[in-house]
Coordinates of C-alpha atoms and ligand atoms in Angstrom, one line a residue:
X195 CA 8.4 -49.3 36.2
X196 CA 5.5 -51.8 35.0
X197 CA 2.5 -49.6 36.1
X198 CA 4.8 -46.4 33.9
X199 CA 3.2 -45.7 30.7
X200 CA 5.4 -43.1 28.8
X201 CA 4.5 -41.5 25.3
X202 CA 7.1 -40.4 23.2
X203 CA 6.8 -38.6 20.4
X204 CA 8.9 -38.9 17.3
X205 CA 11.0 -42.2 16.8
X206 CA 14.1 -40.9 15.6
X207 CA 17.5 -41.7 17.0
X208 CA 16.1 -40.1 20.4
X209 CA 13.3 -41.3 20.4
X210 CA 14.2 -45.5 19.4
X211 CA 17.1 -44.7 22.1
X212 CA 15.3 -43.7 24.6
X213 CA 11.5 -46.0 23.7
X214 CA 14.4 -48.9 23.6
X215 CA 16.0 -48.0 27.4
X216 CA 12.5 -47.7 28.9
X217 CA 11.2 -50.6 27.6
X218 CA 14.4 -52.7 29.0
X219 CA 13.7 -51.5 32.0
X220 CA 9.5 -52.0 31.9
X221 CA 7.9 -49.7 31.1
X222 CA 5.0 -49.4 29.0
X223 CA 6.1 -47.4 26.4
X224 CA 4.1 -46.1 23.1
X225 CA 6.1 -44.3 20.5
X226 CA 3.9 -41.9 18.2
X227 CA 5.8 -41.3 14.7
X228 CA 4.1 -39.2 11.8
X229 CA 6.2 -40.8 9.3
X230 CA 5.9 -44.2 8.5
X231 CA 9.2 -46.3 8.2
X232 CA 11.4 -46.6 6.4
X233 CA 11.4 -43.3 6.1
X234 CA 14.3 -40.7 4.9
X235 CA 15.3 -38.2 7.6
X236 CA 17.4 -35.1 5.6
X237 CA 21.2 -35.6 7.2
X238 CA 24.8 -35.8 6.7
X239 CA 24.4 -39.2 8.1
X240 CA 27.5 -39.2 9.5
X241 CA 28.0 -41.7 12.6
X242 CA 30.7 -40.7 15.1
X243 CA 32.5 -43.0 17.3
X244 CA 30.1 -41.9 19.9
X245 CA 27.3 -42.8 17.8
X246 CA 28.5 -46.4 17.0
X247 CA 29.3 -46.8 20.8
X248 CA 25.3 -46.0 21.5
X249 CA 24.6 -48.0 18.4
X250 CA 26.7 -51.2 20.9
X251 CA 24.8 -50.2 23.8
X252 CA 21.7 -50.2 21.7
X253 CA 22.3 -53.8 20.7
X254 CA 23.4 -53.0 16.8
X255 CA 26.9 -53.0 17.2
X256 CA 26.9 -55.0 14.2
X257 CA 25.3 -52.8 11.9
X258 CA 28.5 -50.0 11.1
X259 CA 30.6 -52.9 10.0
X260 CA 27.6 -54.4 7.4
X261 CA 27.1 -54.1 3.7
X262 CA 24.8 -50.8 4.9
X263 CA 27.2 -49.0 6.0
X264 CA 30.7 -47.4 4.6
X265 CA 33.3 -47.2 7.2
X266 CA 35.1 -44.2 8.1
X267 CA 38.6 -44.1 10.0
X268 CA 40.0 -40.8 9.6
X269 CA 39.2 -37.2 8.8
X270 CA 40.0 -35.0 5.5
X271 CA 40.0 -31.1 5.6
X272 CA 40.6 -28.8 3.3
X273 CA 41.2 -25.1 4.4
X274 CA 40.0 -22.0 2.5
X275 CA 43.6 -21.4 1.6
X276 CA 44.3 -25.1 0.2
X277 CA 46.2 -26.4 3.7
X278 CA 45.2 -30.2 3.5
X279 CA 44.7 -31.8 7.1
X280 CA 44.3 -35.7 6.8
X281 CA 44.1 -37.3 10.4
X282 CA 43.3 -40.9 11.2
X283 CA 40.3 -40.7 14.2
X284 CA 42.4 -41.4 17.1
X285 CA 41.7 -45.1 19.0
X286 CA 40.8 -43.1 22.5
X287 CA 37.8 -41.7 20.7
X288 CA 35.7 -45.0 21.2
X289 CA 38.1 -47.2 19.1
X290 CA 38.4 -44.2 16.7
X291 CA 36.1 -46.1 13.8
X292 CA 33.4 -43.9 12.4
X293 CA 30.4 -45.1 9.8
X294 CA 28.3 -43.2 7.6
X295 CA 25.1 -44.9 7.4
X296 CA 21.8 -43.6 5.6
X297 CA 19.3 -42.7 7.6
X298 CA 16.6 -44.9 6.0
X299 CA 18.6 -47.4 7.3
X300 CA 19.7 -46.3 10.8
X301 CA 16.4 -44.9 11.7
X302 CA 14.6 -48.3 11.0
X303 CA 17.1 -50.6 13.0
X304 CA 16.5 -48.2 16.0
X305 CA 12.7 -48.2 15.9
X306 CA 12.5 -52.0 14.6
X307 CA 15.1 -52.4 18.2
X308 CA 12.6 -50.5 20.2
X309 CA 9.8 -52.7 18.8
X310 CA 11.5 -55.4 19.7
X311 CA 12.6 -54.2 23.2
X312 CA 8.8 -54.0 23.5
X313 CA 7.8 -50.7 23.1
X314 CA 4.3 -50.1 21.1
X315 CA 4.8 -48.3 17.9
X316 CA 2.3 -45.9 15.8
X317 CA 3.1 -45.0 13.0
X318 CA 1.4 -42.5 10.6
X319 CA -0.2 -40.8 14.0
X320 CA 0.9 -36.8 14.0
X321 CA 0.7 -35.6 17.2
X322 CA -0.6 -31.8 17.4
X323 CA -0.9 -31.1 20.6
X324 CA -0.1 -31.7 24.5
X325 CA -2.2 -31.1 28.0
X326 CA -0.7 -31.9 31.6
X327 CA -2.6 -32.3 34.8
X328 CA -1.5 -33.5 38.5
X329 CA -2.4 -36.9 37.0
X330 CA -1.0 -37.5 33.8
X331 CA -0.4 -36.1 30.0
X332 CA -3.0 -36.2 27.6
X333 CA -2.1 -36.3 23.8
X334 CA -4.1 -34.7 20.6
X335 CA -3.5 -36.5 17.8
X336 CA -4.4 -35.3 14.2
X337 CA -6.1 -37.9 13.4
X338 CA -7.7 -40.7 15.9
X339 CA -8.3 -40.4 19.5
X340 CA -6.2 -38.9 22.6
X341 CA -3.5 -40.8 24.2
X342 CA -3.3 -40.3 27.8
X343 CA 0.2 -41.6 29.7
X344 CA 2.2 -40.4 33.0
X345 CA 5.2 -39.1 30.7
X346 CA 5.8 -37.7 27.8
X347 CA 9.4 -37.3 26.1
X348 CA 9.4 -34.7 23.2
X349 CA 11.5 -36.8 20.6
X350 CA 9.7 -34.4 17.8
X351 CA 13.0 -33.1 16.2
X352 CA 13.1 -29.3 15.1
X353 CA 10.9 -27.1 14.9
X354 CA 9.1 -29.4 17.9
X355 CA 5.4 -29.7 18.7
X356 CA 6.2 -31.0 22.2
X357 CA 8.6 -28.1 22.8
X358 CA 6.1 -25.5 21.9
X359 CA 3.4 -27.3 23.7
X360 CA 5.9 -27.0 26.5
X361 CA 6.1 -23.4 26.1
X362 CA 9.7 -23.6 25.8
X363 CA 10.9 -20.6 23.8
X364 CA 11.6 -21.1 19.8
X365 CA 15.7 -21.4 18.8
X366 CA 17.3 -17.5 18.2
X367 CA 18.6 -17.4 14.9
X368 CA 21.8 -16.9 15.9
X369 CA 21.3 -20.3 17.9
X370 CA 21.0 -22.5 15.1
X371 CA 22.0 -23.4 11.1
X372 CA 20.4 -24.9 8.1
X373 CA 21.7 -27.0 5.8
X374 CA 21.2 -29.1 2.3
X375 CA 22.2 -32.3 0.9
X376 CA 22.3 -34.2 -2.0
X377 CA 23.1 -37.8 -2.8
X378 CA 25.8 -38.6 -5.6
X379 CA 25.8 -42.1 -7.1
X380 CA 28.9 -43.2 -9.7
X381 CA 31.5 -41.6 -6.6
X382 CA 34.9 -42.2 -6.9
X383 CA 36.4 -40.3 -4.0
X384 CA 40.1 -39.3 -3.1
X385 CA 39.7 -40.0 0.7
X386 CA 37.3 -43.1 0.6
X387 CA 37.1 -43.9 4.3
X388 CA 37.2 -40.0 5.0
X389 CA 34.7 -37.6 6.6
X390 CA 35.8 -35.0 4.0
X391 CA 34.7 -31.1 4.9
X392 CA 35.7 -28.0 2.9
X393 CA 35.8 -24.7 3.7
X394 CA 35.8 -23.0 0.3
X395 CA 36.8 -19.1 0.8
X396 CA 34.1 -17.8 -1.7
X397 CA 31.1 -19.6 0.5
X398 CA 32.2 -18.8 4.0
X399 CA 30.7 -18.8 6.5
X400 CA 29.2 -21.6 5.2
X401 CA 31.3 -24.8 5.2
X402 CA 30.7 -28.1 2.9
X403 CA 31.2 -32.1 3.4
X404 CA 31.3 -35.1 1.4
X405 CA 30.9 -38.4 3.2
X406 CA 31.5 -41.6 1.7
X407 CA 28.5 -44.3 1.1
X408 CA 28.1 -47.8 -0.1
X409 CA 28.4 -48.8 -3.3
X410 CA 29.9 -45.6 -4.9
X411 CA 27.6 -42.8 -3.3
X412 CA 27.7 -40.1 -1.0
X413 CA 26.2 -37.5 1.0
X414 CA 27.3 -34.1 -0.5
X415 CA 26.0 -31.2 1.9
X416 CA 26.4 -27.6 3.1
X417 CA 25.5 -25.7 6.2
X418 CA 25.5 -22.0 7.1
X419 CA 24.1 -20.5 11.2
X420 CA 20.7 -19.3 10.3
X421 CA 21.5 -15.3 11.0
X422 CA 24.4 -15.6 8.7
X423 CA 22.0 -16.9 6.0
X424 CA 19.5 -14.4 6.2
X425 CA 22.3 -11.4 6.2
X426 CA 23.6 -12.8 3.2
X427 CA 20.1 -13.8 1.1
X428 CA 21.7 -16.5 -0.6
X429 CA 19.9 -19.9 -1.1
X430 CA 21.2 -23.0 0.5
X431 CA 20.5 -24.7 -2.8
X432 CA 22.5 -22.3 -5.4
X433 CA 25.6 -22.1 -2.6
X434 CA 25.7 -26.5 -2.8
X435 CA 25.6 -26.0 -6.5
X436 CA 28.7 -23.3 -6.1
X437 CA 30.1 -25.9 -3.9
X438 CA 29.6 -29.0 -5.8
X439 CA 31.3 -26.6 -8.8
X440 CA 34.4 -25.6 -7.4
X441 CA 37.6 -27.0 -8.5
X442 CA 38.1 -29.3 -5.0
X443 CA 35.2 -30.5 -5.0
X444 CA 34.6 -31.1 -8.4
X445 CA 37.4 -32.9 -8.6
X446 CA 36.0 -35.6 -5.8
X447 CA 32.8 -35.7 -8.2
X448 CA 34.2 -36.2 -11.5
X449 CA 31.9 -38.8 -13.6
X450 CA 29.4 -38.6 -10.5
X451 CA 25.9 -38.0 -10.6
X452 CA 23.4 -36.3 -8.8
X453 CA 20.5 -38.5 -7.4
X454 CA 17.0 -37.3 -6.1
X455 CA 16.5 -33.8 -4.7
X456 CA 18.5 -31.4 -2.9
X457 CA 16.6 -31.2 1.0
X458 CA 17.4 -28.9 4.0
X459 CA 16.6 -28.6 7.6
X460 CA 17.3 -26.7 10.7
X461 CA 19.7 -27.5 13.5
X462 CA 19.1 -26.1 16.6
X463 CA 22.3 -25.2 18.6
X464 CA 23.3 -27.1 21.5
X465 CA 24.8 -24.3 23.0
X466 CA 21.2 -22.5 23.8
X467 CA 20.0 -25.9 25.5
X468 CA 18.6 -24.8 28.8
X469 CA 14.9 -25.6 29.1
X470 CA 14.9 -29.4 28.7
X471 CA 12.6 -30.7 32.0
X472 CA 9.2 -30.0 32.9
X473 CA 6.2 -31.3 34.7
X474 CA 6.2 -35.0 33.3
X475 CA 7.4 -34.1 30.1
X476 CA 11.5 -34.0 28.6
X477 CA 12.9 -32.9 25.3
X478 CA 16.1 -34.9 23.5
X479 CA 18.2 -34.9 20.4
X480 CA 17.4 -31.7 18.2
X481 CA 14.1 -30.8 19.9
X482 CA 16.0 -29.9 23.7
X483 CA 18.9 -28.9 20.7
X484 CA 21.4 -31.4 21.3
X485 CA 23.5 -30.0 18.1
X486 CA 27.3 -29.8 17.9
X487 CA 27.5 -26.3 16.8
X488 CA 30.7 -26.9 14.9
X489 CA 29.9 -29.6 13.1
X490 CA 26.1 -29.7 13.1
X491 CA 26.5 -33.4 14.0
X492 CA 23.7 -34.1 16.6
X493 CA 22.9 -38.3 16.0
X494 CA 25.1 -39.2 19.2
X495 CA 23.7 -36.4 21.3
X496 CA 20.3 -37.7 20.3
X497 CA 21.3 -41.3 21.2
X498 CA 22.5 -40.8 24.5
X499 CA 20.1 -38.5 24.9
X500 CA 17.5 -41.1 25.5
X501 CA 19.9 -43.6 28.0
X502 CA 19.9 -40.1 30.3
X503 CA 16.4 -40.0 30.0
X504 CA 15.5 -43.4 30.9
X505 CA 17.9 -43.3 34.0
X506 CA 16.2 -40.2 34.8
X507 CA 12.7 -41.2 34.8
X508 CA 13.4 -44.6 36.9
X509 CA 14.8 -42.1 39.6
X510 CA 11.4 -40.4 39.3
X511 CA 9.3 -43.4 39.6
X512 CA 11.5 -44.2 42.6
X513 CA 10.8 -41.0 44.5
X514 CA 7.3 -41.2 43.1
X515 CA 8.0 -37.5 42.1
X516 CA 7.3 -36.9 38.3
X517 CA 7.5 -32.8 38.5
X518 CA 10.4 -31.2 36.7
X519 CA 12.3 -31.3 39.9
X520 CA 11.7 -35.1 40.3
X521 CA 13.4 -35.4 36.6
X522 CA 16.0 -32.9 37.6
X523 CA 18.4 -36.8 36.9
X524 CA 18.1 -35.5 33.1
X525 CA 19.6 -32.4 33.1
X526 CA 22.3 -33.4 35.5
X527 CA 23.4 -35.7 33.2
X528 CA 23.5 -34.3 29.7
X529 CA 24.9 -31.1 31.1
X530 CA 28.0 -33.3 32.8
X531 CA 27.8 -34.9 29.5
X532 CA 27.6 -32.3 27.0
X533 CA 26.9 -28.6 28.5
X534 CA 30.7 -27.7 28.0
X535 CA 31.8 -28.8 24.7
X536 CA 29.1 -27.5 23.0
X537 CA 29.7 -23.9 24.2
X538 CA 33.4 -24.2 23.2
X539 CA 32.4 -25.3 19.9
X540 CA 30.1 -22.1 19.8
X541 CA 32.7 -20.1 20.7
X542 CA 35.1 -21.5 18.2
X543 CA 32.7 -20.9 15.1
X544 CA 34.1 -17.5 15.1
X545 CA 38.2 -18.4 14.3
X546 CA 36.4 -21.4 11.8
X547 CA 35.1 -18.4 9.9
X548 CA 37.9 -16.7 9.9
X549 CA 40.2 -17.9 6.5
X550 CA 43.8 -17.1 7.5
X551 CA 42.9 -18.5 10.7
X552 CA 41.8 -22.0 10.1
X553 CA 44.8 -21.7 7.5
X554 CA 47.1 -21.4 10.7
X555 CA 45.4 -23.9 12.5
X556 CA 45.8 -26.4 10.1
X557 CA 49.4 -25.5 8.8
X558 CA 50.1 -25.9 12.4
X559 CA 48.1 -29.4 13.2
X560 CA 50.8 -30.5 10.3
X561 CA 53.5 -29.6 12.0
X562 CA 52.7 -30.4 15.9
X563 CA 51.1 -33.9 17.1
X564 CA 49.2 -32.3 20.1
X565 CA 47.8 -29.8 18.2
X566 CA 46.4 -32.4 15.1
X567 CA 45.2 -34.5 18.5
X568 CA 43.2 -31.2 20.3
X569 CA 41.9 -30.5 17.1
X570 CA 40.5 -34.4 16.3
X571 CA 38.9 -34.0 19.5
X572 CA 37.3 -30.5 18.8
X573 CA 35.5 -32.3 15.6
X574 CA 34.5 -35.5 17.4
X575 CA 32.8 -32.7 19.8
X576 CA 34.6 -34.2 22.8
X577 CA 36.9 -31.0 23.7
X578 CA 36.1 -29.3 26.9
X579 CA 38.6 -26.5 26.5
X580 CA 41.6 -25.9 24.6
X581 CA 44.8 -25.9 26.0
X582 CA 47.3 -22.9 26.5
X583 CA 50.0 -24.9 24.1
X584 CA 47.1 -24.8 21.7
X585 CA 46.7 -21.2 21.2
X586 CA 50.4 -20.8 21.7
X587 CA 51.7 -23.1 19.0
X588 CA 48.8 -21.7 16.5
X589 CA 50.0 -18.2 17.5
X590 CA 53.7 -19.3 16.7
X591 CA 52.1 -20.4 12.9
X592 CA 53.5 -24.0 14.4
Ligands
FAD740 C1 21.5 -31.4 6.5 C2 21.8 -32.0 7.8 C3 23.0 -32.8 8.0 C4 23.2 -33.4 9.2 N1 24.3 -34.2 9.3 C5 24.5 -34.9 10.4 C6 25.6 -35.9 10.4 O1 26.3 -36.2 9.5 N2 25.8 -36.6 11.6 C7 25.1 -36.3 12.7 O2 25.3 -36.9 13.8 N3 24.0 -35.4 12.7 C8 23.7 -34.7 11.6 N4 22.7 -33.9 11.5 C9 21.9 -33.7 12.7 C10 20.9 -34.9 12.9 O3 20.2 -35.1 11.7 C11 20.0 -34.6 14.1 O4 20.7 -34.1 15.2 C12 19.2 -35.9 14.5 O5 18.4 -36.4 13.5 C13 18.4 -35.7 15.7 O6 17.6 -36.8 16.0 P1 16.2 -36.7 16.8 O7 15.7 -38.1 17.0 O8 16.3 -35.7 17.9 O9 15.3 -36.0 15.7 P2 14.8 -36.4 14.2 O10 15.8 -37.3 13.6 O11 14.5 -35.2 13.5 O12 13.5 -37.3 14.5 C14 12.3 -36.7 14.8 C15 11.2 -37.6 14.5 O13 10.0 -37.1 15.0 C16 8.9 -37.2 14.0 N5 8.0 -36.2 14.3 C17 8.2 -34.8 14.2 N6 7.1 -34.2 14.6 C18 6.2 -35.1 15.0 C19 4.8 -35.0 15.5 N7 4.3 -33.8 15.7 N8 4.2 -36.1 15.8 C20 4.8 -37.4 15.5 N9 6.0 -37.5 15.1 C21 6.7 -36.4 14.8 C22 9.7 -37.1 12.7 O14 9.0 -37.6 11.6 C23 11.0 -37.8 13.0 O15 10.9 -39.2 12.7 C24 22.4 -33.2 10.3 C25 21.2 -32.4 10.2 C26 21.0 -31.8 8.9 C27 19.7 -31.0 8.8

């Protein structure tokens, strides 16, 4: 690996995760960010097990359990008809504790990690374009001269430079959602160590959260699939306000205020991930679309994201092969890893938009243990299917 010299651009969570493995095992590694740190990233921030299992791996396992973080153990739904689901995360799901964490903060520890794994970074350098040859990739930069490295790793978030530069085709609207946040300070919330969402009949299809930070705030957000949004030509921002007003929610807010602005981004679907491997050059986390389509959470995807990648390229460096075949290690992988459970979670948008139906569902998860557990798994985007005493028992009404 010491003669590899990898570029990566963007140093988010896929690109500190994957900068961080390469540079463990080597490699020269120089990661190009446009931003300069710390620097805010719009997000629920909302850190799965998963993500505080890549967070260990990473070597800040301590940071979920500082004064940074709020700690989440258990999960708080309300349906559009008023059914109340509270479940504690199960322990199977990586010890079932859960963090919310801004991402100020997270994004920082993971690139200060990478730094200190020894990877090179450069920040303020906005990277514009991309050119591959039998011997290498060369890098435009907006300002300053051309990197040239064997690899490069599109880490570039969406919409993605290195994905277009790829020629990889643009996210279908129907592929993808945007959503808005806000942050609250003066909080005083019901569910405290809840991920808290909300489907509120009136803003269907669009569904809400609230997750709990330090020191009385939180991340208050909505997200709506981008075809669904233009069909209804409402504004992200006036639907949070809806949301933020109606009498659930404003009841969690009472005596809160609102700080700073309310920000939106896309979220590209995981569910149309399929062109994530080229001639010396991969995409990760939200710019190969690793998105949970249910829950738009997409941190862990981008996290483990880069561990795949780094195994991937040492294979190549071992066959001496860079091409996308040589890399074919990386799709392997995150399709084992993830292919499946995002495409059920596609599929089961359609009965979360339905209001009697998510009703059922959770009048049932009340009532039946294996149902509440399917469903805890169908959040934490770890389902692979649903079971045939799942549909029955939400047939039955529980
Ligand atoms: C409103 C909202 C709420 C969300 N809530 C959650 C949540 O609670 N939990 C969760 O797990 N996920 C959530 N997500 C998804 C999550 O934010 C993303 O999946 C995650 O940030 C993907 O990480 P990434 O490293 O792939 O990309 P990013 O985090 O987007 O990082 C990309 C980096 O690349 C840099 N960059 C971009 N272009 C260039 C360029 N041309 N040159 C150089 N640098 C460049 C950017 O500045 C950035 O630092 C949410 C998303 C949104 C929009």
């Amino acid at each position: 690996m010491t003669s590899l010299h990898v570029a990566i651009v963007g140093a988010g969570p896929a690109g500190s995760s994957a900068a961080t493995f390469l540079a463990q095992q080597g490699a020269r590694v120089t990661l190009l960010e446009r931003n300069r740190f710390p620097r805010d990233k719009i997000c629920g921030d909302g850190c799965t097990p998963r993500t505080l299992w890549m967070l260990e791996r990473l070597g800040l396992g301590a940071l979920p359990t500082s004064a940074d973080a709020a700690p989440v153990d258990s999960v708080y739904a309300l349906s559009p008809g008023g059914v109340v689901l509270e479940e504690t995360i199960p322990s199977r799901l990586f010890g079932g504790k859960a963090s919310v964490i801004t991402r100020q903060v997270l994004d920082e520890r993971l690139v200060r990690r990478a730094v200190q794994a020894g990877a090179e970074l450069r920040e303020g350098v906005l990277v514009d374009g991309i050119e591959r040859d039998a011997h290498g990739v060369l890098l435009r930069c907006r300002e300053g001269e051309p990197l040239r490295a064997d690899l490069v790793l599109g880490c570039d978030g969406s919409p993605s430079v290195v994905r277009r530069a790829l020629g990889a085709p643009d996210f279908p609207r129907h592929e993808g959602a945007f959503a808005v946040r806000a942050y609250y300070e003066n909080v005083r919330l019901s569910h405290p160590r809840s991920f808290a969402f909300f489907w509120e009949k009136e803003l269907l299809p669009a569904y809400g959260w609230i997750f709990p930070l330090p020191d009385g705030r939180a991340n208050v957000g909505l997200g709506m699939r981008a075809d669904q949004l233009d069909a209804s030509e409402a504004k992200l921002p006036a639907l949070l306000e809806k949301f933020c007003a109606s009498p659930r929610v404003a009841a969690e807010l009472a005596g809160a205020r609102r700080v700073g602005k309310v920000k939106g981004h896309h979220l590209p679907y995981g569910s149309f991930s399929q062109h994530t491997q080229f001639d010396r050059a991969l995409l990760l986390g939200d710019a190969a679309g690793f998105v949970n389509p249910l829950t738009g959470e997409g941190i862990e995807f981008a996290l483990e994201s880069g561990a795949f990648a780094a195994e991937a390229v040492a294979e190549a460096v071992a066959a001496g092969d860079f091409s996308a075949r040589g890399l074919s290690g990386y799709a392997r992988r995150w399709e084992t890893r993830f292919r499946t459970a995002f495409h059920l979670n596609r599929r089961l948008m359609w009965a979360f938009e339905r209001p009697w139906l998510l009703d059922r569902v959770f009048r049932t998860a009340n009532r039946s243990t294996s149902v509440r557990g399917e469903l805890s798994d169908i959040l934490a985007g770890e389902a692979t299917h649903i079971s045939w005493r799942f549909v029955a028992e939400v047939a039955r009404g529980g």
